[in-house]
Amino acid sequence: MEPILEVRNLRKEFQGFSLKNVSFTLEKGYIMGFIGPNGAGKSTTIKLIMNLIHKDGGEIKVFGLDNVKYEKEIKERIGFVFDENYFYDELTISEVKRVVAPLYRKWDNELFHKYIKEFSLPLKKKIKHLSKGMKMKLSLAIALSHHAELLIMDEPTSGLDPVIRSELLDILFTFIQDENKSVFFSTHITSDLDKIADYITFINDGEIIFSCPKDEIVENYGLVKGPKELLHSDIQQYLIGVKENQFGFEALVKDKQKIKRMAGDNIIVEKPSLEDIIVCFQRGM
Amino acid sequence: MFQLILKDILLLKKIFLFAAAYIIVMMFLKEDSAVVFFVSVIVVTYMLILSACAHDDKNKADILLNSFPLTRRTVVMARYCSIFVFSVIAIMYYLVIAHILQMTGLSAQAHSVSLENVAAALCAVIFINSVYFPVFFKFGYIHSRLVSFILFFGTFALAPAFFEQADHPLVRDVIHYFPHLSEGKGMAIVAAVMMFLLAVSFFFSLQFYRKREF
């Protein structure tokens, strides 16, 4: 089966920052969390997928089609939610719908009104008078009302309260029940991904550190705690983002079984959260 | 494309009211109906186009528009079509207001409009925007404001100066050439020149906009 999103050796140069051969694949029916610290290249990658900026090299295929050559066809089948509101402040929700609906061949008016009701959005209210959560829900209502097969979301939960974030995750979970649909979701609030993501792609300083199933990360990665003496042994080369304290050290390892075999009872290995992984990788750079 | 123009119209509701007020004031201030018409169409169209561009800039609309299933060509084309839509709106505004003022007896002046008046106003509007839009699509609204300002006031400043130079040999040659043509042919030549100007302008705007990053 063809991947819904395929990025190969994607390159983009800016002054002081570059995206270096970014590659990852998202299959149909899954949610991929795209994580990394601020300035790592998450939004740049998403803008490249949306053809809002031009790549310097590499390949992006959405639904198996080149994202530039078949831009219009692809965008008919994509729903997008960005980190900030880009809908016109002066328009009401009803006016936004009037402008946006005819742009999509598969627009479903009934479905839109169902979401408007479900999200308690006031049709006659201007966008500028909506809360941040409501704006995000409007973006989501529009993204879902044209039967998008791929949702691309750039930090959709940033600045939202836990209740709305939880609502969003429930909606995504329902959306993904159709196995032909996928979600590509960038965030630095990793606890959201702990709940719903199937795959995690981690980008740091413009480079993909890993892109794999979340379960694989949980099974293989470990947060190691041990005495400082171990820092001078063979183990040291496997430690990422070492943090020393008066009792010993704490670091991330990619293969916890290997470290356990090497260090025996001298260490404690815990399950790292996605946040631990981001922090350790950033510390280790 | 129609949706993008509709979006502008929905955003410019307040400006439409202001435009009506402007035309009414102009009708009371100036006596020459040809001048009132010419100025009204240019000013109203200028206001509408610039406000639409300002709204797009304020809302970072390029990100939104280019995330929809629209090509960059459609986005640029919609702006060019809005020149005609807004010009027609300005002309209709003028005609309706002039009619109402005459019917109610508030203005004794007969604000009639000839085809030449319409053609002159359209030529000016096309000229201003054909120069402005490539700059707008290259640099965005903020950096192109000065150009639009110069073009707008330059048109009013240079139009009388051009006619004052009617004795200049080059101008005389041009003017003397037209009487040999029928009115229809003359209009067709002017229309062709304007369409050529628009086409060249559109070509550059599209090239610039295709290279823009958002």
Coordinates of N, CA and C in Angstrom, one line a residue, chain A residues 228-237 262:
Chain A
K228 N 28.6 8.1 39.1 CA 29.5 8.8 38.2 C 30.6 8.0 37.6
E229 N 31.1 7.0 38.3 CA 32.2 6.2 37.8 C 31.9 5.6 36.4
L230 N 30.7 5.3 36.2 CA 30.3 4.7 34.9 C 30.6 5.6 33.7
L231 N 30.6 6.9 34.0 CA 30.9 7.9 33.0 C 32.3 7.7 32.4
H232 N 33.1 7.0 33.1 CA 34.5 6.8 32.6 C 34.7 5.4 32.0
S233 N 33.6 4.7 31.9 CA 33.7 3.3 31.3 C 33.2 3.3 29.8
D234 N 33.1 2.1 29.2 CA 32.7 2.0 27.8 C 31.3 2.4 27.6
I235 N 30.5 2.4 28.7 CA 29.1 2.8 28.6 C 28.9 4.3 28.1
Q236 N 29.9 5.1 28.4 CA 29.8 6.5 28.1 C 29.4 6.9 26.7
Q237 N 29.9 6.1 25.7 CA 29.7 6.4 24.3 C 28.2 6.2 23.9
M262 N 25.7 -4.4 30.0 CA 27.0 -3.9 30.2 C 27.2 -3.5 31.7

